[in-house]
Amino acid sequence: MTDDKFTAQAAVDGKLQLSDLRMDPPTLAHQAVVAEDGGNPQLAENFLRAAELATLDGDEVMSLYEALRPHRSTAEELKALQTSLETRGAARCAELVGQAAVVYARRGLLR
Amino acid sequence: MHARDLESPASAGAHGRMRVLDAKPVNLDGFSVANPELGLVAMRSPYDPEPSLVVADRGRQKVVVELDGKAAEEFDVIDEFIARYGLDLGAAQEAMALDDVVLARMTVDVNVPRAEVVRLIGGTTPAKLARVVALLTPVEMQMAMSKMRARRTPSNQAHVTNQLDDPLLIAADAASAVAYGFREVETTVPVLSDAPSNAVALLIGSQVGIPGAMAQCSIEEALELRLGLRGLTSYAETISVYGTEQVFIDGDDTPFSKAILASAYASRGLKMRVTSGGGAEVLMGAAEKCSILYLESRCVSLARALGSQGVQNGGIDAVGVVSSVPEGMKELLAENLMVMLRDLESCAGNDNLISESDIRRSAHTLPVLLAGADFIFSGFGSIPRYDNAFALSNFNSDDMDDYLVLQRDWAADGGLRTVSAERLAEVRRRGASAVQAVYRDLGLADYDDERVDEVVVANGSRDLSPGHPKMVAEAAAAIEARQLTVFDVIASLKRTGFDEEADAIMRLTRERLRGDQLQTSAIFDENFRVLSKITDPNDYTGPGTGYTPTEQRRAEIENIRQERTIAELTADQDAHRGHLSITAIEPAQQGSDPREVCIGLSPALGRTVWLTLCGLTVGEVLRQIEAGLEEEGCVPRLVRVSSTIDVGLIGLTAARLSGSGIGIGLQGKGTALIHRRDLAPLANLELFSVAPQLTAKMYRELGKNAGRHAKGMTPVPIFGGGTDESISARYQARTVALVALERDVCEPGQPPLTVKATRA
């Protein structure tokens, strides 16, 4: 990311698009280190999950969120989602989905 | 049911004091008998679990197998998430073993470093933290807040909404809000489909004049995220969490979906915090018999577990539930403190009108203002009450002067500053014009110049013509249909000549992508420097440490628009200068006429002081007193007493000179008394001490009574009738100014002079 890329003129010239609003995963990884050093590993974990989501487009992020809302997904669907996230390098999000699947089954929150 | 439940306050007293009390606003508030069965109990319920934590080693990993009395197999989604992510198991054993009182003392002990408290609290379960906090008195909570809040510099957030969703008005109000000093501005909608328009208008308005404030549009979670992904907002805070599973699920989320939401916002550089706030579970009928404090402790623990950098709590939507029970207001303060103890950003509530009583709502906000929080309000209503589309805030636009005065009274930085009327008009016009231009340029809506003019001077949407009802809806629909992004808004601002705003929003977008504002308690200052727990950590370790305002900031807090110099306070004297001329005749001699009553004039009367505090000129006051004396057949003589400004001594001096032995003392500000030559200086016969309340008739009565005293008759009592005014607050600043004028011309040791007054 360079400062000269993000100018009002560049916006006028149509050189900036939606994907430019995604964070750089290394930037988030850096912020995770800062958060961890600051004594907040949970915030760091959030940033590391975010680094994974930064590679997904908006619709994919939205559908991941939707899938985890109560009574939206079957156990199979969550399993498939977990696998798909794993294969795309989103290991932390995949793990979260896997954990949710177990708890949702126990608490009756599956579809 | 208690018998008192059946008795309405109105029937309790049919007359007198009780009738007055019944009519007081506080009696419009609801008060509930504490009822743990319903969760209607503030600090502790008999059903709250005993704190407990059992950790087992599973291979190389430590796993929580019991949390606050519940085994892992019984964990609900909230327990599960807290157990898995929320606790520092390295510190847990030590922290859980500590006596509650010991831990509570550490939170207020300035000799225990903040970091050490944070470390230990990290190892406490929700039940343990609630127990610890419940031990503190409100003053101790404030002490702990001073020490434990994350960011050194306090800040403030504003609600910016209106009933018409008028985008020009939103922009003008956002521009006003940042001028006042708010660093976060939050909008929402009465009509959901208008949200994209509100978000765009808020974004533009929030960068007028002073750049760098963050903006959010609080709506349904999925739609809000969509706007955020397009860069139209820069933070989110209404990611709601609740303390019981049932209510959480009713809110259509789980901690797992919220965790993804949190990460989704971070993935696009949007700052986010969660919202909790006590009482919601009670209101939704699923508090599981637990105390409000314990359930809120679960929320705060969960917030930390989710990786949220902060929490909005302490007086949110269910504030009326909390304030209806004993210790409710204390519980709200404890909510803020728990957030700080978990080392998260505290956005400290106060954003819902807690009471119909001004006394009570002030009492809710003051402790937070004095102790300091990352955001004193999670939504100060910067717009009129009726325009607030959230709910009325605890302070609203018509409370702005009160708030600024409170800052000044306590030398407390509440994040805001005075703005002149001219400056407000300027930024409001700029904000409204920018939105007008962008909406035209992007083909969203065509607002005419007259609308801009209306918006600039409007107090709120009731001052605007309703306009076309579909205009906003169509603009919002177009923003959605074309999936406009922040770059479209920037380009449009640039094309239409609003370069400063275009550059500011671009800078905000660029800075966002660096991610420093994702850290705990982050705000941008006016130069886009990030102030956060990392860059601006709270370093309070006792008196003489921690946040102190800069000289410039101090001046902002002190220099309210109502403050006046002595010269300004006495400027109205000049308009009456010379209406009377008082000239010396001779050194005052002892009179011999038994009908003579001397009127002693203070040093400045008719020299530099011409107008009394009640609005009568000194000439008129003298005329009335003299007329009163004459009506009793007495003879007035004027005596200038320059040697003292004390009205008692002036009166006594006059009495000693007068043939009757009765004298009147009169100060320029209008204070007057009747004296007798044989009395002590402070023991007078009649005193008109409340100068602002006096009337021409009363001065005449005073003259008559002096005459009666002179003749040895019984005086007629003069009743003022009393007042509801705060005489001290209204007049003492001016009194000081007038006394200063008296002091300036006072000449100690000067003998009194007989004078005459000639009217111009």
Short mmCIF file of N, CA and C in Angstrom, two decimals, chain B residues 36-147:
data_model
loop_
_atom_site.label_atom_id
_atom_site.label_comp_id
_atom_site.label_asym_id
_atom_site.label_seq_id
_atom_site.Cartn_x
_atom_site.Cartn_y
_atom_site.Cartn_z
N PRO B 36 -35.14 -10.90 42.53
CA PRO B 36 -34.14 -11.75 41.89
C PRO B 36 -34.74 -12.80 40.95
N GLU B 37 -35.97 -13.22 41.22
CA GLU B 37 -36.60 -14.22 40.35
C GLU B 37 -36.65 -13.74 38.91
N LEU B 38 -36.80 -12.43 38.76
CA LEU B 38 -36.87 -11.83 37.42
C LEU B 38 -35.54 -11.23 36.99
N GLY B 39 -34.54 -11.38 37.82
CA GLY B 39 -33.26 -10.74 37.52
C GLY B 39 -33.29 -9.25 37.84
N LEU B 40 -34.32 -8.82 38.56
CA LEU B 40 -34.44 -7.40 38.89
C LEU B 40 -33.66 -7.12 40.16
N VAL B 41 -32.36 -7.23 40.09
CA VAL B 41 -31.51 -6.97 41.23
C VAL B 41 -30.16 -6.53 40.70
N ALA B 42 -29.61 -5.47 41.29
CA ALA B 42 -28.46 -4.82 40.66
C ALA B 42 -27.15 -5.56 40.86
N MET B 43 -26.69 -5.63 42.10
CA MET B 43 -25.30 -6.03 42.34
C MET B 43 -25.12 -7.50 42.66
N ARG B 44 -26.14 -8.11 43.26
CA ARG B 44 -25.96 -9.51 43.63
C ARG B 44 -27.30 -10.20 43.81
N SER B 45 -27.43 -11.36 43.19
CA SER B 45 -28.62 -12.18 43.33
C SER B 45 -28.24 -13.45 44.09
N PRO B 46 -29.17 -13.96 44.91
CA PRO B 46 -28.86 -15.24 45.58
C PRO B 46 -28.64 -16.37 44.57
N TYR B 47 -29.06 -16.15 43.33
CA TYR B 47 -28.89 -17.20 42.32
C TYR B 47 -27.60 -17.03 41.51
N ASP B 48 -26.86 -15.94 41.73
CA ASP B 48 -25.58 -15.79 41.02
C ASP B 48 -24.69 -16.97 41.40
N PRO B 49 -23.96 -17.52 40.44
CA PRO B 49 -23.10 -18.65 40.78
C PRO B 49 -21.91 -18.23 41.65
N GLU B 50 -21.43 -19.17 42.43
CA GLU B 50 -20.18 -18.96 43.16
C GLU B 50 -19.05 -18.96 42.15
N PRO B 51 -18.10 -18.05 42.29
CA PRO B 51 -16.97 -18.07 41.35
C PRO B 51 -16.20 -19.39 41.46
N SER B 52 -15.88 -19.97 40.33
CA SER B 52 -15.02 -21.16 40.35
C SER B 52 -14.37 -21.34 38.99
N LEU B 53 -13.22 -21.96 39.00
CA LEU B 53 -12.53 -22.25 37.75
C LEU B 53 -11.71 -23.51 37.95
N VAL B 54 -11.99 -24.52 37.13
CA VAL B 54 -11.20 -25.75 37.17
C VAL B 54 -10.57 -25.94 35.80
N VAL B 55 -9.26 -26.08 35.82
CA VAL B 55 -8.52 -26.20 34.56
C VAL B 55 -7.83 -27.56 34.53
N ALA B 56 -7.95 -28.23 33.41
CA ALA B 56 -7.30 -29.54 33.27
C ALA B 56 -6.27 -29.47 32.17
N ASP B 57 -5.26 -30.30 32.26
CA ASP B 57 -4.25 -30.38 31.19
C ASP B 57 -4.69 -31.43 30.19
N ARG B 58 -4.86 -31.02 28.97
CA ARG B 58 -5.15 -31.96 27.89
C ARG B 58 -3.96 -31.91 26.95
N GLY B 59 -3.08 -32.87 27.11
CA GLY B 59 -1.85 -32.82 26.34
C GLY B 59 -1.06 -31.60 26.75
N ARG B 60 -0.70 -30.80 25.77
CA ARG B 60 0.07 -29.61 26.11
C ARG B 60 -0.85 -28.43 26.42
N GLN B 61 -2.14 -28.65 26.21
CA GLN B 61 -3.08 -27.54 26.36
C GLN B 61 -3.79 -27.56 27.70
N LYS B 62 -4.00 -26.39 28.23
CA LYS B 62 -4.85 -26.27 29.42
C LYS B 62 -6.28 -26.04 28.94
N VAL B 63 -7.21 -26.72 29.56
CA VAL B 63 -8.62 -26.61 29.15
C VAL B 63 -9.48 -26.33 30.38
N VAL B 64 -10.41 -25.42 30.22
CA VAL B 64 -11.34 -25.12 31.32
C VAL B 64 -12.40 -26.21 31.37
N VAL B 65 -12.52 -26.88 32.50
CA VAL B 65 -13.53 -27.93 32.61
C VAL B 65 -14.66 -27.54 33.56
N GLU B 66 -14.46 -26.44 34.28
CA GLU B 66 -15.56 -25.91 35.09
C GLU B 66 -15.41 -24.40 35.18
N LEU B 67 -16.52 -23.71 34.95
CA LEU B 67 -16.52 -22.26 34.99
C LEU B 67 -17.69 -21.79 35.85
N ASP B 68 -17.39 -21.05 36.90
CA ASP B 68 -18.44 -20.50 37.77
C ASP B 68 -19.52 -21.53 38.09
N GLY B 69 -19.04 -22.68 38.58
CA GLY B 69 -19.97 -23.70 39.07
C GLY B 69 -20.58 -24.59 38.01
N LYS B 70 -20.23 -24.37 36.76
CA LYS B 70 -20.84 -25.16 35.70
C LYS B 70 -19.79 -26.04 35.02
N ALA B 71 -20.13 -27.33 34.83
CA ALA B 71 -19.20 -28.25 34.17
C ALA B 71 -19.24 -28.04 32.66
N ALA B 72 -18.14 -28.37 32.01
CA ALA B 72 -17.99 -28.10 30.57
C ALA B 72 -19.14 -28.66 29.75
N GLU B 73 -19.65 -29.84 30.14
CA GLU B 73 -20.74 -30.46 29.36
C GLU B 73 -21.99 -29.59 29.37
N GLU B 74 -22.10 -28.74 30.41
CA GLU B 74 -23.30 -27.90 30.51
C GLU B 74 -23.08 -26.49 30.00
N PHE B 75 -21.90 -26.19 29.50
CA PHE B 75 -21.62 -24.82 29.02
C PHE B 75 -22.63 -24.42 27.96
N ASP B 76 -23.19 -23.23 28.11
CA ASP B 76 -23.95 -22.68 27.00
C ASP B 76 -22.97 -21.98 26.05
N VAL B 77 -23.48 -21.37 25.00
CA VAL B 77 -22.55 -20.81 24.00
C VAL B 77 -21.66 -19.72 24.60
N ILE B 78 -22.19 -19.01 25.58
CA ILE B 78 -21.42 -17.91 26.17
C ILE B 78 -20.29 -18.47 27.04
N ASP B 79 -20.66 -19.43 27.93
CA ASP B 79 -19.63 -20.08 28.75
C ASP B 79 -18.54 -20.66 27.85
N GLU B 80 -19.02 -21.33 26.81
CA GLU B 80 -18.09 -22.03 25.90
C GLU B 80 -17.05 -21.05 25.35
N PHE B 81 -17.53 -19.91 24.91
CA PHE B 81 -16.63 -18.97 24.26
C PHE B 81 -15.68 -18.32 25.27
N ILE B 82 -16.23 -17.99 26.44
CA ILE B 82 -15.37 -17.38 27.48
C ILE B 82 -14.32 -18.39 27.94
N ALA B 83 -14.77 -19.64 28.14
CA ALA B 83 -13.84 -20.67 28.62
C ALA B 83 -12.73 -20.92 27.60
N ARG B 84 -13.11 -20.88 26.35
CA ARG B 84 -12.14 -21.21 25.31
C ARG B 84 -11.17 -20.06 25.03
N TYR B 85 -11.69 -18.82 25.05
CA TYR B 85 -10.86 -17.69 24.61
C TYR B 85 -10.65 -16.59 25.66
N GLY B 86 -11.54 -16.52 26.63
CA GLY B 86 -11.61 -15.29 27.41
C GLY B 86 -10.67 -15.16 28.58
N LEU B 87 -10.13 -16.27 29.08
CA LEU B 87 -9.40 -16.20 30.34
C LEU B 87 -7.91 -16.43 30.14
N ASP B 88 -7.14 -15.71 30.90
CA ASP B 88 -5.69 -15.93 30.91
C ASP B 88 -5.41 -17.04 31.92
N LEU B 89 -5.28 -18.24 31.41
CA LEU B 89 -5.15 -19.39 32.31
C LEU B 89 -3.81 -19.37 33.04
N GLY B 90 -2.87 -18.61 32.52
CA GLY B 90 -1.59 -18.45 33.21
C GLY B 90 -1.74 -17.69 34.53
N ALA B 91 -2.68 -16.76 34.55
CA ALA B 91 -2.87 -15.95 35.75
C ALA B 91 -4.05 -16.43 36.58
N ALA B 92 -4.81 -17.38 36.03
CA ALA B 92 -6.10 -17.73 36.63
C ALA B 92 -5.97 -18.29 38.04
N GLN B 93 -5.03 -19.21 38.22
CA GLN B 93 -4.94 -19.86 39.52
C GLN B 93 -4.66 -18.84 40.63
N GLU B 94 -3.69 -17.96 40.32
CA GLU B 94 -3.32 -16.92 41.28
C GLU B 94 -4.50 -15.97 41.53
N ALA B 95 -5.14 -15.55 40.45
CA ALA B 95 -6.21 -14.56 40.57
C ALA B 95 -7.42 -15.12 41.30
N MET B 96 -7.80 -16.34 40.96
CA MET B 96 -8.99 -16.93 41.58
C MET B 96 -8.77 -17.22 43.05
N ALA B 97 -7.51 -17.44 43.43
CA ALA B 97 -7.21 -17.74 44.83
C ALA B 97 -7.18 -16.47 45.69
N LEU B 98 -7.04 -15.32 45.04
CA LEU B 98 -6.97 -14.07 45.81
C LEU B 98 -8.33 -13.76 46.44
N ASP B 99 -8.27 -13.29 47.66
CA ASP B 99 -9.48 -12.85 48.33
C ASP B 99 -10.12 -11.69 47.55
N ASP B 100 -11.44 -11.68 47.47
CA ASP B 100 -12.14 -10.63 46.72
C ASP B 100 -11.73 -9.24 47.20
N VAL B 101 -11.63 -9.09 48.51
CA VAL B 101 -11.30 -7.78 49.07
C VAL B 101 -9.88 -7.36 48.67
N VAL B 102 -8.99 -8.30 48.67
CA VAL B 102 -7.60 -7.99 48.29
C VAL B 102 -7.56 -7.49 46.85
N LEU B 103 -8.26 -8.21 46.00
CA LEU B 103 -8.29 -7.83 44.58
C LEU B 103 -8.99 -6.47 44.41
N ALA B 104 -10.07 -6.27 45.14
CA ALA B 104 -10.79 -5.00 45.06
C ALA B 104 -9.88 -3.85 45.47
N ARG B 105 -9.11 -4.07 46.52
CA ARG B 105 -8.20 -3.01 46.99
C ARG B 105 -7.12 -2.72 45.95
N MET B 106 -6.68 -3.75 45.27
CA MET B 106 -5.64 -3.53 44.25
C MET B 106 -6.15 -2.62 43.14
N THR B 107 -7.46 -2.68 42.84
CA THR B 107 -7.98 -1.85 41.75
C THR B 107 -7.91 -0.37 42.08
N VAL B 108 -7.95 -0.04 43.38
CA VAL B 108 -7.93 1.38 43.75
C VAL B 108 -6.58 1.83 44.31
N ASP B 109 -5.70 0.89 44.56
CA ASP B 109 -4.42 1.22 45.18
C ASP B 109 -3.48 1.80 44.11
N VAL B 110 -3.12 3.08 44.30
CA VAL B 110 -2.27 3.72 43.29
C VAL B 110 -0.86 3.13 43.28
N ASN B 111 -0.53 2.39 44.31
CA ASN B 111 0.80 1.79 44.34
C ASN B 111 0.86 0.42 43.65
N VAL B 112 -0.29 -0.09 43.25
CA VAL B 112 -0.30 -1.32 42.45
C VAL B 112 -0.43 -0.90 40.99
N PRO B 113 0.55 -1.24 40.15
CA PRO B 113 0.50 -0.77 38.77
C PRO B 113 -0.74 -1.27 38.03
N ARG B 114 -1.23 -0.43 37.12
CA ARG B 114 -2.37 -0.80 36.30
C ARG B 114 -2.14 -2.15 35.62
N ALA B 115 -0.95 -2.34 35.09
CA ALA B 115 -0.66 -3.57 34.33
C ALA B 115 -0.83 -4.81 35.21
N GLU B 116 -0.49 -4.68 36.48
CA GLU B 116 -0.62 -5.83 37.39
C GLU B 116 -2.09 -6.15 37.64
N VAL B 117 -2.91 -5.12 37.78
CA VAL B 117 -4.34 -5.35 37.95
C VAL B 117 -4.91 -6.01 36.70
N VAL B 118 -4.52 -5.49 35.54
CA VAL B 118 -5.00 -6.06 34.28
C VAL B 118 -4.61 -7.54 34.19
N ARG B 119 -3.39 -7.84 34.56
CA ARG B 119 -2.92 -9.23 34.48
C ARG B 119 -3.78 -10.14 35.35
N LEU B 120 -4.01 -9.72 36.58
CA LEU B 120 -4.78 -10.57 37.50
C LEU B 120 -6.25 -10.68 37.08
N ILE B 121 -6.84 -9.56 36.69
CA ILE B 121 -8.25 -9.59 36.27
C ILE B 121 -8.40 -10.51 35.06
N GLY B 122 -7.38 -10.56 34.22
CA GLY B 122 -7.40 -11.46 33.07
C GLY B 122 -7.61 -12.91 33.46
N GLY B 123 -7.27 -13.24 34.68
CA GLY B 123 -7.44 -14.61 35.16
C GLY B 123 -8.72 -14.83 35.95
N THR B 124 -9.57 -13.81 36.03
CA THR B 124 -10.80 -13.97 36.82
C THR B 124 -11.98 -14.38 35.94
N THR B 125 -12.85 -15.16 36.50
CA THR B 125 -14.08 -15.55 35.79
C THR B 125 -15.10 -14.42 35.92
N PRO B 126 -16.17 -14.49 35.14
CA PRO B 126 -17.19 -13.44 35.24
C PRO B 126 -17.75 -13.29 36.65
N ALA B 127 -18.02 -14.40 37.33
CA ALA B 127 -18.60 -14.31 38.67
C ALA B 127 -17.62 -13.67 39.64
N LYS B 128 -16.34 -14.01 39.49
CA LYS B 128 -15.32 -13.45 40.38
C LYS B 128 -15.20 -11.94 40.17
N LEU B 129 -15.14 -11.52 38.91
CA LEU B 129 -15.00 -10.08 38.64
C LEU B 129 -16.19 -9.31 39.20
N ALA B 130 -17.39 -9.86 39.03
CA ALA B 130 -18.58 -9.19 39.55
C ALA B 130 -18.51 -9.04 41.07
N ARG B 131 -18.06 -10.09 41.75
CA ARG B 131 -17.93 -10.05 43.21
C ARG B 131 -16.94 -8.96 43.65
N VAL B 132 -15.84 -8.89 42.94
CA VAL B 132 -14.79 -7.92 43.29
C VAL B 132 -15.30 -6.49 43.12
N VAL B 133 -15.92 -6.24 41.98
CA VAL B 133 -16.38 -4.88 41.68
C VAL B 133 -17.51 -4.46 42.64
N ALA B 134 -18.32 -5.44 43.03
CA ALA B 134 -19.44 -5.14 43.93
C ALA B 134 -18.98 -4.67 45.31
N LEU B 135 -17.72 -4.93 45.62
CA LEU B 135 -17.21 -4.50 46.93
C LEU B 135 -16.88 -3.01 46.98
N LEU B 136 -16.77 -2.39 45.81
CA LEU B 136 -16.31 -1.00 45.77
C LEU B 136 -17.46 -0.02 46.01
N THR B 137 -17.15 1.06 46.71
CA THR B 137 -18.11 2.16 46.81
C THR B 137 -18.05 2.96 45.50
N PRO B 138 -19.04 3.80 45.25
CA PRO B 138 -18.99 4.60 44.01
C PRO B 138 -17.72 5.44 43.89
N VAL B 139 -17.27 5.99 45.00
CA VAL B 139 -16.06 6.82 44.94
C VAL B 139 -14.84 5.96 44.63
N GLU B 140 -14.81 4.76 45.18
CA GLU B 140 -13.71 3.86 44.86
C GLU B 140 -13.76 3.43 43.39
N MET B 141 -14.96 3.26 42.89
CA MET B 141 -15.08 2.93 41.46
C MET B 141 -14.49 4.05 40.61
N GLN B 142 -14.76 5.29 41.00
CA GLN B 142 -14.20 6.42 40.24
C GLN B 142 -12.67 6.43 40.32
N MET B 143 -12.16 6.16 41.51
CA MET B 143 -10.71 6.07 41.67
C MET B 143 -10.15 5.01 40.73
N ALA B 144 -10.81 3.85 40.74
CA ALA B 144 -10.34 2.74 39.91
C ALA B 144 -10.44 3.10 38.43
N MET B 145 -11.47 3.85 38.06
CA MET B 145 -11.62 4.25 36.65
C MET B 145 -10.49 5.18 36.23
N SER B 146 -10.15 6.12 37.12
CA SER B 146 -9.05 7.05 36.81
C SER B 146 -7.78 6.27 36.49
N LYS B 147 -7.58 5.23 37.25
CA LYS B 147 -6.35 4.45 37.09
C LYS B 147 -6.45 3.43 35.95
#
